């Protein structure tokens, strides 16, 4: 456990970077709001999850045991016109809401895999936690901070503000009067005692498809409630970190905090982390505005916004070139620059790993080069410790890279650097690139594809030979064995071809 590190995290609540002190030594509990699975994730969503993947990875690297909870919102996230997003998605596609949820959950998982993010430790679904949410509504009612109106239950914001002052507004950093003004135009106002009150249970309308029994009505939970209920269930009443995109600060996170306080008078998370938005044409990338690029369009080169295809790892690298709290505008030029930077980093690492370490020639004294490299290694760690500043990390790796190139082209003699320093630089590069930044080498993947092609050609040649010799047993055995691992062989007019199912 590398606890000596002085990891600082920007806490939205205090508006400052704070030294990270886990609640339980050696453990980190982190909850991140997951996707609403009513259509495909766009690159903006991916940016947020890649940012939290880096945070997850760094905690693991430091030796913490991490419980990373990221939910799936599969019910109740309303659009501005009051329609359930899941129901809207299913009506458009004429599918069961659960079919929609399943389809886009699988798509989301696939995208997370392609971008090489580590899976969360728990991925709870809102629909799988209705009893927990009903229980929380009851606790808030019992504490006198919610009221029932026509079968729906509303959180009483003014009463909460009066009883637990200083909490409402602490996430979004806005004053109560502004928050009140913002909620005045919302729908369903007639049932509420105050415009700022928000639903924690909603009575179903005839068109609602996903409904459950509750003490108040047949209905469904409010969107904010699921995260309060599921974070409490899996991480406890107060845990280390809660995260999500900037756009969730209000109302989602503000209301989440209010609900947790309303249920148990305690703050859910000590540290709130918010990622900044990915922009397209200088505007937030967003599903509802149609201002999006789908990741698959970008990977295939079919996007009208880009001149060519970019690999998932180039896209990941592009995201890491900016700090997670800065906005990031996606443009063709920026992606081209990222591609160049990514390739350079991978090539530098190849060069570095192949540099010979030659202790025999070393005279034992540490010199200015050694000290410079050790200080760059330290800078890379300081970058991560400074609120996960991946841009700083990449800058330090590039600086080390200039040493690698000098050594590789013999501008510097091979023994100019102490063997242990060279070893440390090799290990640091590998650790940062693959383990912490979570990049993969596209050249390796291309190499693997070549190996697979070669092996398949060999196997299919052997099968053809067997068939020529009427050795049907061998040819069937090859076909069946390939089928068992999902490879289908087709004998066509133009010869044999194969595909993966
Ligand atoms: P949603 O599926 O809309 O609930 O969004 C899932 C996550 O993606 C949330 O944490 C959002 O804050 C985040 N998000 C949405 N749009 C963007 C964007 N343009 N850039 C970065 N994160 C985003
Ligand atoms: Zn949430």
XYZ file of C-alpha atoms and ligand atoms in Angstrom:
525
model
C 0.000 0.000 0.000
C 1.479 3.268 -1.103
C -0.141 5.426 1.570
C 2.685 7.916 1.684
C 1.246 9.598 -1.410
C -0.314 12.946 -0.833
C -3.380 12.491 -3.015
C -5.473 15.633 -3.305
C -8.979 15.620 -4.745
C -11.103 18.602 -5.699
C -14.249 18.392 -3.610
C -17.254 20.125 -5.165
C -18.662 20.671 -1.656
C -15.751 22.810 -0.445
C -14.674 24.123 -3.839
C -11.087 23.173 -2.902
C -8.575 20.398 -3.382
C -8.447 18.343 -0.193
C -6.066 15.636 0.972
C -7.847 12.325 0.495
C -8.520 10.580 3.818
C -10.502 7.357 3.412
C -13.212 6.606 5.958
C -11.871 3.079 6.460
C -8.100 2.818 6.140
C -7.036 1.109 2.935
C -10.561 1.099 1.476
C -12.356 3.391 -0.948
C -16.109 3.417 -1.539
C -17.037 5.252 -4.725
C -20.474 5.718 -6.297
C -20.831 7.090 -9.814
C -24.181 7.812 -11.466
C -24.541 5.386 -14.343
C -26.246 5.749 -17.703
C -29.947 5.998 -18.439
C -30.289 3.065 -20.814
C -32.884 4.304 -23.279
C -30.504 4.817 -26.186
C -26.825 4.438 -27.068
C -24.238 6.171 -24.930
C -22.599 9.107 -26.699
C -18.977 10.141 -26.401
C -19.783 12.689 -23.693
C -21.075 9.929 -21.439
C -17.968 7.925 -22.299
C -15.740 10.825 -21.237
C -17.272 10.837 -17.778
C -16.856 7.074 -17.360
C -13.286 7.118 -18.718
C -12.475 9.871 -16.177
C -13.817 7.778 -13.311
C -12.017 4.738 -14.710
C -8.716 6.601 -14.273
C -9.675 7.444 -10.697
C -10.668 3.819 -10.051
C -7.404 2.588 -11.577
C -5.235 4.993 -9.574
C -6.802 3.950 -6.284
C -6.141 0.313 -7.207
C -2.578 1.223 -8.164
C -2.075 2.870 -4.774
C -3.126 -0.401 -3.159
C -6.606 0.538 -1.947
C -9.393 -2.007 -1.944
C -12.012 -0.196 -4.015
C -15.720 -0.820 -4.045
C -16.842 0.997 -7.156
C -20.617 1.149 -7.564
C -22.065 2.440 -10.837
C -25.789 2.075 -11.342
C -27.951 1.481 -14.388
C -30.940 3.841 -14.559
C -33.622 1.690 -16.117
C -36.713 3.507 -14.843
C -38.071 6.916 -14.021
C -35.659 9.443 -15.532
C -38.107 12.017 -16.890
C -37.603 14.199 -19.931
C -38.427 17.903 -19.754
C -41.960 17.241 -20.978
C -42.594 14.844 -18.088
C -42.228 11.628 -20.062
C -40.304 8.651 -18.701
C -37.172 8.311 -20.878
C -37.311 4.530 -20.724
C -40.972 4.479 -21.764
C -40.260 6.972 -24.546
C -37.419 4.783 -25.852
C -39.580 1.674 -25.801
C -42.561 3.354 -27.493
C -40.360 4.585 -30.303
C -38.891 1.147 -30.855
C -42.073 -0.822 -29.993
C -40.216 -2.843 -27.422
C -40.820 -3.814 -23.816
C -39.105 -1.273 -21.505
C -36.960 -4.112 -20.158
C -35.966 -5.037 -23.707
C -34.839 -1.467 -24.285
C -32.917 -1.473 -21.009
C -31.231 -4.784 -21.823
C -30.289 -3.743 -25.339
C -28.667 -0.483 -24.306
C -27.085 -1.924 -21.157
C -25.315 -4.514 -23.310
C -24.320 -1.786 -25.779
C -22.981 0.333 -22.936
C -20.950 -2.577 -21.548
C -19.495 -3.239 -24.973
C -18.486 0.416 -25.334
C -16.890 0.410 -21.880
C -14.961 -2.726 -22.860
C -13.810 -1.218 -26.161
C -12.576 1.862 -24.284
C -10.781 -0.470 -21.865
C -12.517 0.699 -18.684
C -12.488 -1.671 -15.732
C -15.963 -2.868 -14.738
C -17.435 -1.544 -11.491
C -17.531 -3.874 -8.490
C -21.335 -3.598 -8.311
C -23.680 -2.394 -11.053
C -27.121 -2.146 -9.447
C -30.232 -1.505 -11.503
C -32.901 0.899 -10.298
C -35.669 -1.609 -11.102
C -33.955 -4.212 -8.918
C -34.126 -1.908 -5.886
C -37.748 -0.784 -5.667
C -38.267 -2.073 -2.063
C -35.191 -0.138 -0.882
C -36.524 3.006 -2.550
C -40.009 2.580 -1.057
C -38.387 2.144 2.346
C -36.450 5.378 1.915
C -39.594 7.291 0.900
C -41.205 5.974 4.088
C -38.222 7.097 6.214
C -38.405 10.600 4.752
C -42.185 10.699 5.358
C -41.663 9.454 8.924
C -39.163 12.262 9.488
C -41.793 14.774 8.355
C -39.775 15.941 5.341
C -42.133 14.687 2.623
C -45.875 14.720 2.039
C -48.333 12.711 -0.016
C -50.430 14.448 -2.631
C -52.850 12.599 -4.884
C -50.871 9.319 -4.620
C -47.481 10.915 -5.289
C -44.964 11.756 -2.570
C -43.005 15.021 -2.657
C -39.889 16.047 -0.783
C -40.598 19.194 1.204
C -37.677 21.432 0.257
C -38.536 24.582 2.292
C -39.058 22.491 5.449
C -35.742 20.713 4.874
C -33.981 24.047 4.304
C -35.442 25.363 7.570
C -34.630 22.242 9.627
C -31.180 21.400 8.236
C -29.819 24.744 7.033
C -26.736 24.912 4.839
C -27.270 21.582 3.102
C -29.560 22.385 0.160
C -27.410 24.217 -2.359
C -24.120 22.760 -1.089
C -23.472 20.644 -4.202
C -24.464 23.106 -6.880
C -23.073 26.044 -4.895
C -26.174 28.063 -5.589
C -28.274 30.096 -3.236
C -31.716 28.850 -2.341
C -33.576 31.721 -4.031
C -31.925 30.913 -7.384
C -32.733 27.244 -7.026
C -36.321 28.112 -6.210
C -36.546 30.390 -9.263
C -35.224 27.607 -11.499
C -37.881 25.128 -10.418
C -40.851 27.474 -10.872
C -41.458 26.445 -14.477
C -41.440 22.684 -13.890
C -44.443 20.470 -14.644
C -46.814 18.928 -12.101
C -46.721 22.054 -9.975
C -50.365 21.876 -8.944
C -49.797 18.860 -6.666
C -46.855 20.446 -4.893
C -46.907 22.682 -1.867
C -43.869 24.579 -3.212
C -42.386 24.718 -6.745
C -38.984 23.510 -5.484
C -40.456 20.328 -3.983
C -39.619 17.244 -6.004
C -41.249 13.854 -6.426
C -39.750 10.887 -4.623
C -42.680 8.637 -5.573
C -44.890 9.247 -8.585
C -48.382 7.935 -9.092
C -48.603 6.189 -12.450
C -50.604 7.623 -15.312
C -52.444 5.222 -17.623
C -49.630 5.426 -20.200
C -46.867 4.472 -17.719
C -45.542 0.976 -18.358
C -43.150 0.326 -15.486
C -45.136 0.472 -12.272
C -45.011 -1.035 -8.804
C -47.289 -1.236 -5.769
C -46.498 1.068 -2.901
C -48.311 2.295 0.215
C -49.230 5.488 -1.679
C -50.200 4.375 -5.180
C -49.298 2.136 -8.046
C -46.405 4.134 -9.464
C -42.659 4.444 -9.715
C -39.809 6.094 -7.817
C -38.423 9.537 -8.657
C -35.112 9.447 -10.530
C -33.020 10.999 -7.740
C -34.151 8.396 -5.251
C -32.456 5.384 -6.827
C -28.941 6.741 -6.274
C -29.681 7.603 -2.628
C -31.108 4.142 -1.971
C -28.481 2.130 -3.848
C -25.441 4.051 -2.615
C -26.673 3.610 0.966
C -27.315 -0.089 0.416
C -23.902 -0.908 -1.021
C -21.596 1.720 0.492
C -23.265 2.683 3.759
C -24.882 5.896 4.912
C -21.680 7.900 4.481
C -19.001 6.853 2.017
C -15.880 8.311 0.426
C -16.673 9.573 -3.067
C -19.743 10.320 -5.144
C -19.263 11.252 -8.773
C -20.997 12.162 -11.978
C -20.975 14.765 -14.723
C -21.235 18.476 -13.976
C -24.727 18.578 -15.415
C -25.954 16.321 -12.607
C -25.127 18.793 -9.815
C -28.616 20.257 -9.943
C -31.191 18.933 -9.502
C -29.988 15.307 -9.346
C -27.161 15.479 -6.809
C -28.629 18.321 -4.805
C -31.812 16.309 -4.369
C -29.887 13.133 -3.643
C -28.097 14.827 -0.745
C -31.415 16.199 0.510
C -32.971 12.720 0.425
C -30.116 11.116 2.360
C -30.271 13.871 4.954
C -34.046 13.551 4.982
C -33.862 9.801 5.609
C -31.020 9.605 8.125
C -29.758 13.162 8.786
C -26.394 12.296 7.322
C -24.381 13.292 4.252
C -24.022 10.504 1.718
C -20.507 11.246 0.472
C -17.588 13.123 1.944
C -16.188 14.070 -1.450
C -18.286 14.976 -4.486
C -16.459 14.847 -7.804
C -17.800 16.251 -11.062
C -16.403 15.781 -14.533
C -16.658 18.569 -17.050
C -18.496 18.280 -20.338
C -17.335 17.023 -23.692
C -18.342 19.643 -26.254
C -19.183 19.334 -29.910
C -19.217 22.586 -31.879
C -18.586 24.341 -28.559
C -21.890 23.076 -27.137
C -22.412 20.309 -24.599
C -22.690 16.942 -26.291
C -26.183 15.775 -25.463
C -28.613 13.065 -26.468
C -31.715 15.172 -26.099
C -30.360 18.020 -28.283
C -29.096 15.625 -30.945
C -25.638 17.262 -30.626
C -23.764 13.960 -30.445
C -21.183 11.725 -32.021
C -21.688 8.044 -31.398
C -18.464 6.241 -30.515
C -19.019 3.653 -33.250
C -19.302 6.398 -35.900
C -16.006 7.790 -34.738
C -14.300 4.376 -34.719
C -15.584 3.498 -38.196
C -14.932 6.916 -39.771
C -18.639 7.400 -40.580
C -19.070 10.558 -38.519
C -19.860 13.727 -40.477
C -17.776 15.607 -37.889
C -14.448 13.900 -38.611
C -12.297 13.262 -41.675
C -11.337 9.693 -40.826
C -11.667 6.814 -38.368
C -9.993 7.035 -34.965
C -9.228 3.975 -32.855
C -10.821 3.657 -29.402
C -7.394 4.060 -27.811
C -6.770 7.313 -29.673
C -10.141 8.533 -28.399
C -9.253 7.463 -24.864
C -5.897 9.244 -25.143
C -7.661 12.341 -26.500
C -9.843 12.389 -23.377
C -6.819 12.014 -21.092
C -5.004 14.939 -22.681
C -7.326 17.272 -20.756
C -7.949 17.389 -17.024
C -11.323 15.919 -16.096
C -12.537 19.263 -14.685
C -11.857 21.150 -17.938
C -14.258 21.212 -20.841
C -12.997 19.357 -23.888
C -14.048 20.243 -27.414
C -13.992 17.356 -29.856
C -12.677 18.423 -33.256
C -10.946 16.655 -36.097
C -7.737 18.644 -35.463
C -7.712 17.724 -31.783
C -8.240 14.047 -32.634
C -5.450 14.147 -35.215
C -3.139 15.658 -32.598
C -4.214 12.982 -30.120
C -3.489 10.260 -32.656
C 0.003 11.663 -33.181
C 0.593 11.947 -29.431
C -0.718 8.446 -28.756
C 1.448 6.846 -31.453
C 4.500 8.745 -30.257
C 3.952 7.559 -26.683
C 3.524 3.924 -27.750
C 6.609 4.059 -30.001
C 8.660 5.694 -27.273
C 7.660 2.946 -24.891
C 8.700 0.278 -27.416
C 12.088 1.970 -27.779
C 12.483 2.312 -24.042
C 11.615 -1.294 -23.242
C 14.195 -2.439 -25.812
C 17.043 -0.285 -24.455
C 19.728 -2.540 -22.985
C 20.384 -2.154 -19.277
C 24.093 -2.621 -18.873
C 25.271 -2.563 -15.259
C 28.790 -3.618 -16.323
C 29.557 -0.226 -17.855
C 28.203 1.786 -14.970
C 30.721 3.619 -12.784
C 28.382 3.782 -9.789
C 27.835 7.522 -9.533
C 24.448 9.148 -9.890
C 24.567 12.043 -12.335
C 22.442 14.963 -13.561
C 20.594 12.725 -16.074
C 19.616 10.275 -13.354
C 18.377 13.078 -11.170
C 16.429 14.647 -14.056
C 14.720 11.342 -14.876
C 13.906 10.600 -11.233
C 12.382 14.029 -10.910
C 10.231 13.440 -14.037
C 9.026 10.144 -12.564
C 8.122 12.053 -9.443
C 6.313 14.671 -11.567
C 4.195 11.951 -13.180
C 3.076 10.781 -9.728
C 2.549 14.340 -8.592
C 0.313 14.837 -11.624
C -1.920 11.965 -10.542
C -1.809 13.128 -6.930
C -2.905 16.583 -8.037
C -6.562 15.695 -8.535
C -5.827 13.011 -11.163
C -4.254 15.425 -13.629
C -3.676 13.116 -16.588
C -2.533 16.048 -18.760
C 0.404 16.551 -16.370
C 1.171 12.834 -16.436
C 1.317 12.795 -20.232
C 3.594 15.866 -20.222
C 6.014 14.120 -17.806
C 6.016 10.928 -19.873
C 6.789 12.976 -22.998
C 9.653 14.675 -21.178
C 11.072 11.296 -20.216
C 10.503 10.313 -23.835
C 13.030 12.876 -25.033
C 15.654 11.046 -22.907
C 14.590 7.733 -24.403
C 15.111 9.064 -27.922
C 18.541 10.490 -27.032
C 19.586 7.119 -25.640
C 18.115 5.190 -28.556
C 19.883 7.269 -31.205
C 23.087 7.376 -29.132
C 23.072 11.118 -28.615
C 23.630 10.002 -25.045
C 25.837 6.950 -24.368
C 23.986 3.868 -23.102
C 25.746 4.087 -19.733
C 24.876 7.762 -19.184
C 22.046 6.633 -16.952
C 22.323 4.401 -13.906
C 20.930 0.915 -14.647
C 18.486 1.089 -11.773
C 17.197 4.466 -13.017
C 16.700 3.064 -16.518
C 14.894 0.080 -15.010
C 12.728 2.391 -12.974
C 11.898 4.473 -16.057
C 10.902 1.298 -17.960
C 8.648 0.163 -15.133
C 7.156 3.640 -14.667
C 6.306 3.971 -18.348
C 4.588 0.600 -18.446
C 2.725 1.255 -15.218
C 1.464 4.667 -16.253
C 0.555 3.858 -19.842
C -1.142 0.511 -19.369
C -2.161 0.246 -15.717
C -3.060 3.807 -14.699
C -4.001 5.511 -17.981
C -5.509 2.203 -19.145
C -4.235 2.489 -22.717
C -3.634 -0.486 -24.975
C -1.207 -0.625 -27.844
C -3.117 -0.655 -31.141
C 0.001 -2.093 -32.793
C -0.260 -5.151 -30.474
C -3.913 -5.603 -31.436
C -2.966 -5.364 -35.133
C -0.204 -7.917 -34.475
C -2.703 -10.233 -32.742
C -5.045 -9.973 -35.711
C -2.210 -11.015 -37.989
C -1.479 -14.013 -35.780
C -5.167 -15.043 -35.836
C -5.276 -14.657 -39.636
C -2.151 -16.812 -39.974
C -3.470 -19.539 -37.685
C -6.854 -19.597 -39.404
C -5.217 -19.965 -42.817
C -3.188 -22.899 -41.507
C -6.219 -24.641 -39.957
C -8.375 -24.138 -43.067
C -5.557 -25.472 -45.278
C -5.412 -28.622 -43.145
C -9.192 -28.957 -43.431
C -9.039 -28.592 -47.235
C -6.347 -31.254 -47.415
C -8.460 -33.607 -45.290
C -11.436 -33.027 -47.587
C -9.348 -33.674 -50.688
C -8.312 -36.972 -49.138
C -11.967 -37.684 -48.231
C -10.943 -37.725 -44.570
C -14.380 -36.494 -43.439
C -13.734 -37.299 -39.782
C -10.837 -34.815 -39.585
C -12.577 -32.130 -41.618
C -15.728 -32.369 -39.429
C -13.627 -32.330 -36.293
C -11.959 -29.074 -37.399
C -15.303 -27.475 -38.342
C -16.946 -28.523 -35.038
C -14.014 -27.373 -32.928
C -14.083 -23.976 -34.629
C -17.865 -23.744 -34.186
C -17.431 -24.445 -30.480
C -15.339 -21.266 -30.150
C -17.784 -19.237 -32.232
C -16.064 -19.433 -35.619
C -18.166 -20.399 -38.615
C -16.590 -21.867 -41.724
C -18.346 -21.376 -45.062
C -17.511 -23.288 -48.242
C -18.411 -21.009 -51.132
C -17.824 -20.924 -54.867
C -14.733 -18.779 -54.353
C -13.232 -20.976 -51.667
C -13.440 -21.229 -47.921
C -14.168 -18.239 -45.693
C -14.674 -17.837 -41.972
C -16.411 -15.422 -39.657
C -16.811 -14.924 -35.938
C -20.380 -15.075 -34.613
P -27.129 10.076 -18.710
O -27.162 8.732 -19.376
O -27.705 11.169 -19.560
O -27.723 10.035 -17.333
O -25.596 10.492 -18.535
C -24.638 9.610 -18.008
C -23.414 10.372 -17.509
O -22.792 11.068 -18.582
C -23.742 11.430 -16.449
O -22.750 11.381 -15.436
C -23.661 12.731 -17.208
O -23.292 13.803 -16.373
C -22.556 12.419 -18.200
N -22.607 13.272 -19.388
C -23.693 13.574 -20.153
N -23.347 14.393 -21.176
C -21.999 14.595 -21.066
C -21.028 15.343 -21.812
N -21.352 16.027 -22.899
N -19.726 15.305 -21.389
C -19.366 14.602 -20.298
N -20.227 13.880 -19.555
C -21.533 13.869 -19.921
Zn -27.363 9.388 -9.687
